[in-house]
């Protein structure tokens, strides 16, 4: 198995507990709590054929706006946070406080 979630669940959508077991990180549980209790949103599990991150992912939306997409992997996860125009200025202020790796990732995604 190469760590990609699609290899583990190729045909049937996994449930959130299966994905949580695969991720196996307390940070995932904490993030879910913040999203589900703080923003009062529910996860949507979807299959993506995106060439960068194909496989099952977890999406959180509020009032039709994407909050984030979580890409589960064996032992870890990646979270892409959606930044809208309203949040852009505040996020620009945070960029200098991020690690160089994270900062370059943010800028890369901003250019798309």
Coordinates of N, CA, C and O in Angstrom, one line a residue:
X1 N 0.9 -1.2 0.0 CA 0.0 0.0 0.0 C 0.9 1.2 0.0 O 1.9 1.3 0.7
X2 N 0.6 2.2 -0.8 CA 1.4 3.4 -1.0 C 1.0 4.6 -0.1 O 1.6 5.6 -0.2
X3 N 0.1 4.4 0.8 CA -0.4 5.5 1.7 C -1.5 6.3 1.2 O -2.1 7.1 1.9
X4 N -1.8 6.1 -0.1 CA -3.0 6.9 -0.7 C -4.3 6.2 -0.2 O -4.4 5.0 -0.3
X5 N -5.2 7.0 0.2 CA -6.5 6.5 0.7 C -7.3 5.8 -0.3 O -7.9 4.8 0.0
X6 N -7.2 6.2 -1.6 CA -8.0 5.5 -2.6 C -7.7 4.0 -2.7 O -8.5 3.2 -3.1
X7 N -6.4 3.6 -2.4 CA -6.0 2.2 -2.4 C -6.7 1.4 -1.3 O -7.0 0.3 -1.5
X8 N -7.0 2.1 -0.2 CA -7.7 1.4 0.9 C -9.2 1.3 0.7 O -9.8 0.3 1.2
X9 N -9.8 2.2 0.0 CA -11.2 2.3 -0.1 C -11.5 2.6 -1.6 O -12.1 3.6 -1.9
X10 N -11.2 1.6 -2.5 CA -11.4 2.0 -3.9 C -12.8 2.1 -4.4 O -13.0 2.8 -5.4
X11 N -13.8 1.4 -3.8 CA -15.1 1.4 -4.4 C -16.2 2.0 -3.6 O -17.0 2.7 -4.1
X12 N -16.1 1.8 -2.3 CA -17.2 2.3 -1.4 C -16.6 3.4 -0.5 O -15.5 3.3 0.0
X13 N -17.4 4.4 -0.3 CA -17.0 5.5 0.5 C -16.8 5.0 1.9 O -17.7 4.4 2.5
X14 N -15.6 5.3 2.5 CA -15.4 5.0 3.9 C -16.2 6.0 4.8 O -16.6 7.0 4.4
X15 N -16.4 5.6 6.0 CA -17.1 6.5 7.0 C -16.0 7.2 7.7 O -14.8 6.9 7.6
X16 N -16.4 8.2 8.5 CA -15.4 9.1 9.1 C -14.6 8.3 10.2 O -13.4 8.6 10.3
X17 N -15.2 7.3 10.8 CA -14.4 6.6 11.8 C -13.3 5.7 11.1 O -12.2 5.5 11.6
X18 N -13.6 5.2 9.9 CA -12.6 4.4 9.2 C -11.5 5.4 8.8 O -10.3 5.0 8.9
X19 N -11.8 6.5 8.3 CA -10.7 7.5 7.9 C -9.9 7.9 9.1 O -8.7 8.1 9.1
X20 N -10.6 8.1 10.3 CA -9.9 8.5 11.5 C -9.0 7.4 12.0 O -7.9 7.7 12.4
X21 N -9.4 6.2 11.8 CA -8.5 5.1 12.2 C -7.3 5.0 11.3 O -6.2 4.7 11.8
X22 N -7.5 5.3 10.1 CA -6.4 5.3 9.1 C -5.4 6.4 9.4 O -4.2 6.2 9.4
X23 N -5.9 7.6 9.7 CA -5.1 8.8 10.0 C -4.4 8.5 11.3 O -3.2 8.8 11.5
X24 N -5.1 8.0 12.3 CA -4.5 7.7 13.6 C -3.7 8.8 14.2 O -2.6 8.6 14.6
X25 N -4.3 10.0 14.4 CA -3.6 11.2 14.9 C -4.6 11.9 15.8 O -5.7 12.2 15.4
X26 N -4.2 12.3 17.0 CA -5.0 13.1 17.9 C -5.3 14.5 17.3 O -6.3 15.1 17.6
X27 N -4.4 14.9 16.4 CA -4.6 16.2 15.8 C -5.9 16.2 14.9 O -6.6 17.2 14.8
X28 N -6.1 15.1 14.3 CA -7.3 14.9 13.4 C -8.6 15.1 14.3 O -9.5 15.8 13.9
X29 N -8.5 14.4 15.4 CA -9.7 14.4 16.3 C -9.9 15.9 16.9 O -11.1 16.4 16.9
X30 N -8.8 16.6 17.2 CA -8.9 18.0 17.6 C -9.5 18.9 16.5 O -10.3 19.7 16.8
X31 N -9.0 18.7 15.3 CA -9.5 19.5 14.2 C -11.0 19.3 14.0 O -11.7 20.2 13.8
X32 N -11.4 18.0 14.0 CA -12.8 17.7 13.8 C -13.6 18.4 14.9 O -14.7 18.9 14.6
X33 N -13.2 18.3 16.1 CA -13.9 19.0 17.2 C -14.1 20.5 17.0 O -15.2 21.0 17.1
X34 N -13.0 21.1 16.6 CA -13.0 22.6 16.3 C -14.0 22.9 15.2 O -14.9 23.8 15.3
X35 N -14.0 22.1 14.1 CA -14.8 22.3 13.0 C -16.3 22.0 13.3 O -17.2 22.8 13.0
X36 N -16.5 20.8 13.9 CA -17.9 20.4 14.1 C -18.6 21.0 15.2 O -19.8 21.3 15.1
X37 N -17.9 21.4 16.3 CA -18.5 22.0 17.4 C -18.4 23.6 17.3 O -19.4 24.3 17.6
X38 N -17.3 24.0 16.9 CA -17.1 25.5 16.8 C -17.8 26.1 15.6 O -18.4 27.2 15.7
X39 N -17.9 25.5 14.5 CA -18.5 26.0 13.3 C -19.9 25.3 13.0 O -20.6 25.7 12.1
X40 N -20.2 24.3 13.8 CA -21.4 23.5 13.6 C -21.6 23.1 12.2 O -22.6 23.3 11.5
X41 N -20.6 22.3 11.7 CA -20.6 21.8 10.4 C -20.4 20.3 10.5 O -19.9 19.8 11.5
X42 N -20.8 19.5 9.4 CA -20.6 18.1 9.4 C -19.7 17.8 8.2 O -19.7 18.5 7.2
X43 N -19.0 16.7 8.4 CA -18.0 16.3 7.3 C -18.8 15.7 6.1 O -19.8 15.0 6.3
X44 N -18.3 15.9 4.9 CA -18.8 15.3 3.7 C -17.6 14.5 3.1 O -16.5 15.1 2.9
X45 N -17.8 13.2 2.9 CA -16.7 12.4 2.4 C -16.9 12.3 0.9 O -18.0 11.9 0.5
X46 N -15.9 12.7 0.1 CA -16.0 12.7 -1.3 C -14.8 12.0 -2.0 O -13.7 12.1 -1.4
X47 N -15.0 11.5 -3.1 CA -13.9 11.0 -3.9 C -13.4 12.0 -4.9 O -14.2 12.5 -5.6
X48 N -12.1 12.3 -4.9 CA -11.6 13.2 -5.9 C -10.6 12.6 -6.8 O -9.8 11.7 -6.4
X49 N -10.7 12.9 -8.1 CA -9.8 12.4 -9.1 C -8.7 13.4 -9.4 O -8.0 13.3 -10.4
X50 N -8.7 14.5 -8.6 CA -7.6 15.5 -8.8 C -6.3 14.9 -8.9 O -5.9 14.0 -8.1
X51 N -5.5 15.3 -9.9 CA -4.2 14.7 -10.1 C -3.2 14.9 -9.0 O -2.3 14.1 -8.8
X52 N -3.4 16.0 -8.2 CA -2.4 16.3 -7.1 C -2.7 15.4 -5.9 O -1.8 15.0 -5.2
X53 N -4.0 15.2 -5.6 CA -4.4 14.4 -4.4 C -5.6 13.6 -4.7 O -6.7 13.8 -4.2
X54 N -5.5 12.5 -5.5 CA -6.6 11.7 -5.8 C -7.0 10.8 -4.6 O -6.1 10.5 -3.8
X55 N -8.2 10.5 -4.5 CA -8.6 9.6 -3.4 C -9.8 10.2 -2.6 O -10.3 11.2 -2.9
X56 N -10.1 9.5 -1.5 CA -11.2 10.0 -0.6 C -10.7 11.2 0.2 O -9.5 11.2 0.7
X57 N -11.5 12.2 0.3 CA -11.2 13.3 1.2 C -12.4 13.7 2.0 O -13.5 13.2 1.8
X58 N -12.2 14.6 3.0 CA -13.2 15.0 3.9 C -13.4 16.5 3.7 O -12.4 17.3 3.9
X59 N -14.6 17.0 3.3 CA -14.8 18.4 3.1 C -15.7 19.0 4.2 O -16.7 18.3 4.6
X60 N -15.4 20.2 4.6 CA -16.2 20.9 5.5 C -16.7 22.2 4.8 O -15.8 22.9 4.3
X61 N -18.0 22.4 4.8 CA -18.5 23.7 4.2 C -19.5 24.3 5.2 O -20.1 23.6 6.0
X62 N -19.6 25.6 5.1 CA -20.5 26.4 6.0 C -21.2 27.4 5.1 O -20.6 28.2 4.4
X63 N -22.5 27.3 5.0 CA -23.3 28.2 4.2 C -22.9 28.2 2.7 O -22.8 29.3 2.1
X64 N -22.5 27.0 2.2 CA -22.1 26.9 0.8 C -20.6 27.3 0.6 O -20.1 27.1 -0.5
X65 N -19.9 27.8 1.6 CA -18.5 28.2 1.4 C -17.6 27.0 2.0 O -17.9 26.5 3.0
X66 N -16.6 26.7 1.2 CA -15.6 25.7 1.7 C -14.8 26.3 2.8 O -14.3 27.4 2.8
X67 N -14.8 25.5 3.9 CA -13.9 25.9 5.0 C -12.5 25.2 4.8 O -11.5 25.8 4.9
X68 N -12.5 23.9 4.6 CA -11.3 23.2 4.4 C -11.6 21.8 3.8 O -12.7 21.3 3.8
X69 N -10.5 21.2 3.2 CA -10.6 19.9 2.7 C -9.4 19.1 3.4 O -8.3 19.6 3.4
X70 N -9.7 17.9 3.9 CA -8.7 17.1 4.6 C -8.4 15.9 3.7 O -9.4 15.2 3.3
X71 N -7.2 15.7 3.5 CA -6.7 14.6 2.7 C -6.1 13.5 3.6 O -5.0 13.7 4.1
X72 N -6.8 12.5 3.9 CA -6.3 11.5 4.9 C -5.3 10.5 4.2 O -5.4 10.2 3.1
X73 N -4.3 10.2 5.1 CA -3.3 9.3 4.7 C -3.0 8.3 5.8 O -3.4 8.6 7.0
X74 N -2.3 7.3 5.6 CA -1.9 6.3 6.7 C -1.0 7.0 7.6 O 0.2 7.3 7.3
X75 N -1.4 7.3 8.8 CA -0.6 7.9 9.9 C -0.5 9.4 9.9 O 0.1 10.0 10.8
X76 N -1.2 10.1 8.9 CA -1.2 11.6 8.9 C -2.3 12.1 8.0 O -3.0 11.3 7.3
X77 N -2.4 13.4 7.9 CA -3.3 14.0 7.0 C -2.8 15.4 6.6 O -2.0 16.0 7.3
X78 N -3.3 15.9 5.5 CA -3.0 17.2 5.0 C -4.4 18.0 5.0 O -5.4 17.4 4.6
X79 N -4.3 19.2 5.4 CA -5.5 20.0 5.5 C -5.3 21.3 4.6 O -4.4 22.1 4.9
X80 N -6.2 21.4 3.6 CA -6.1 22.6 2.8 C -7.2 23.5 3.3 O -8.4 23.2 3.2
X81 N -6.8 24.7 3.8 CA -7.8 25.7 4.3 C -8.1 26.6 3.2 O -7.3 27.2 2.5
X82 N -9.4 26.9 3.0 CA -9.9 27.8 2.0 C -10.0 29.2 2.5 O -10.6 29.4 3.5
X83 N -9.3 30.1 1.9 CA -9.2 31.5 2.3 C -10.0 32.3 1.3 O -9.6 32.4 0.1
X84 N -11.0 33.0 1.8 CA -11.8 33.9 0.9 C -11.3 35.3 0.9 O -10.3 35.6 1.7
X85 N -11.9 36.1 0.1 CA -11.5 37.6 0.1 C -11.6 38.2 1.4 O -10.7 39.1 1.8
X86 N -12.6 37.9 2.2 CA -12.8 38.5 3.5 C -11.6 38.2 4.5 O -11.2 39.0 5.3
X87 N -11.1 37.0 4.4 CA -10.0 36.5 5.3 C -8.6 36.8 4.7 O -7.6 36.7 5.5
X88 N -8.5 37.2 3.5 CA -7.2 37.4 2.9 C -6.2 38.3 3.6 O -5.1 38.0 3.8
X89 N -6.7 39.5 4.0 CA -5.8 40.5 4.6 C -5.3 39.9 5.9 O -4.0 40.0 6.2
X90 N -6.1 39.3 6.8 CA -5.6 38.7 8.0 C -4.6 37.6 7.8 O -3.6 37.5 8.5
X91 N -4.8 36.8 6.8 CA -3.9 35.7 6.4 C -2.6 36.2 5.9 O -1.5 35.7 6.2
X92 N -2.6 37.3 5.2 CA -1.4 37.9 4.7 C -0.5 38.3 5.9 O 0.7 38.2 5.8
X93 N -1.1 38.8 7.0 CA -0.4 39.2 8.2 C 0.3 38.0 8.8 O 1.3 38.2 9.5
X94 N -0.3 36.8 8.7 CA 0.2 35.6 9.3 C 1.4 35.0 8.5 O 2.2 34.3 9.1
X95 N 1.5 35.3 7.2 CA 2.5 34.6 6.4 C 3.9 34.8 7.0 O 4.7 33.8 7.0
X96 N 4.4 35.9 7.5 CA 5.7 36.1 8.0 C 6.0 35.2 9.2 O 7.1 34.9 9.6
X97 N 4.9 34.8 9.9 CA 5.1 34.0 11.2 C 5.2 32.5 10.9 O 5.4 31.7 11.8
X98 N 4.9 32.1 9.7 CA 4.9 30.7 9.3 C 6.3 30.2 9.0 O 7.2 31.0 8.6
X99 N 6.5 28.9 9.1 CA 7.8 28.3 8.7 C 8.0 28.5 7.2 O 7.0 28.7 6.4
X100 N 9.2 28.6 6.7 CA 9.4 28.8 5.2 C 8.7 27.8 4.4 O 8.1 28.1 3.3
X101 N 8.6 26.5 4.8 CA 8.0 25.5 4.0 C 6.5 25.8 3.9 O 5.9 25.7 2.8
X102 N 5.8 26.1 5.0 CA 4.4 26.4 5.0 C 4.1 27.6 4.3 O 3.1 27.7 3.5
X103 N 4.9 28.6 4.5 CA 4.7 29.9 3.8 C 4.8 29.8 2.3 O 3.9 30.3 1.6
X104 N 5.8 29.0 1.8 CA 5.9 28.8 0.4 C 4.7 28.0 -0.2 O 4.2 28.2 -1.3
X105 N 4.2 27.1 0.6 CA 3.0 26.3 0.2 C 1.8 27.2 0.1 O 1.0 27.1 -0.8
X106 N 1.6 28.1 1.0 CA 0.5 29.1 1.0 C 0.6 30.0 -0.2 O -0.4 30.2 -0.9
X107 N 1.7 30.5 -0.5 CA 1.9 31.3 -1.6 C 1.7 30.6 -2.9 O 1.0 31.1 -3.9
X108 N 2.2 29.4 -3.0 CA 2.0 28.5 -4.2 C 0.5 28.4 -4.5 O 0.1 28.5 -5.6
X109 N -0.3 28.0 -3.5 CA -1.7 27.8 -3.7 C -2.4 29.1 -4.0 O -3.4 29.1 -4.7
X110 N -1.9 30.2 -3.5 CA -2.5 31.5 -3.8 C -2.4 31.8 -5.3 O -3.3 32.5 -5.8
X111 N -1.4 31.4 -5.9 CA -1.1 31.8 -7.3 C -2.0 31.0 -8.3 O -2.1 31.3 -9.4
X112 N -2.6 29.9 -7.8 CA -3.4 29.1 -8.7 C -4.7 29.8 -9.1 O -5.3 30.5 -8.4

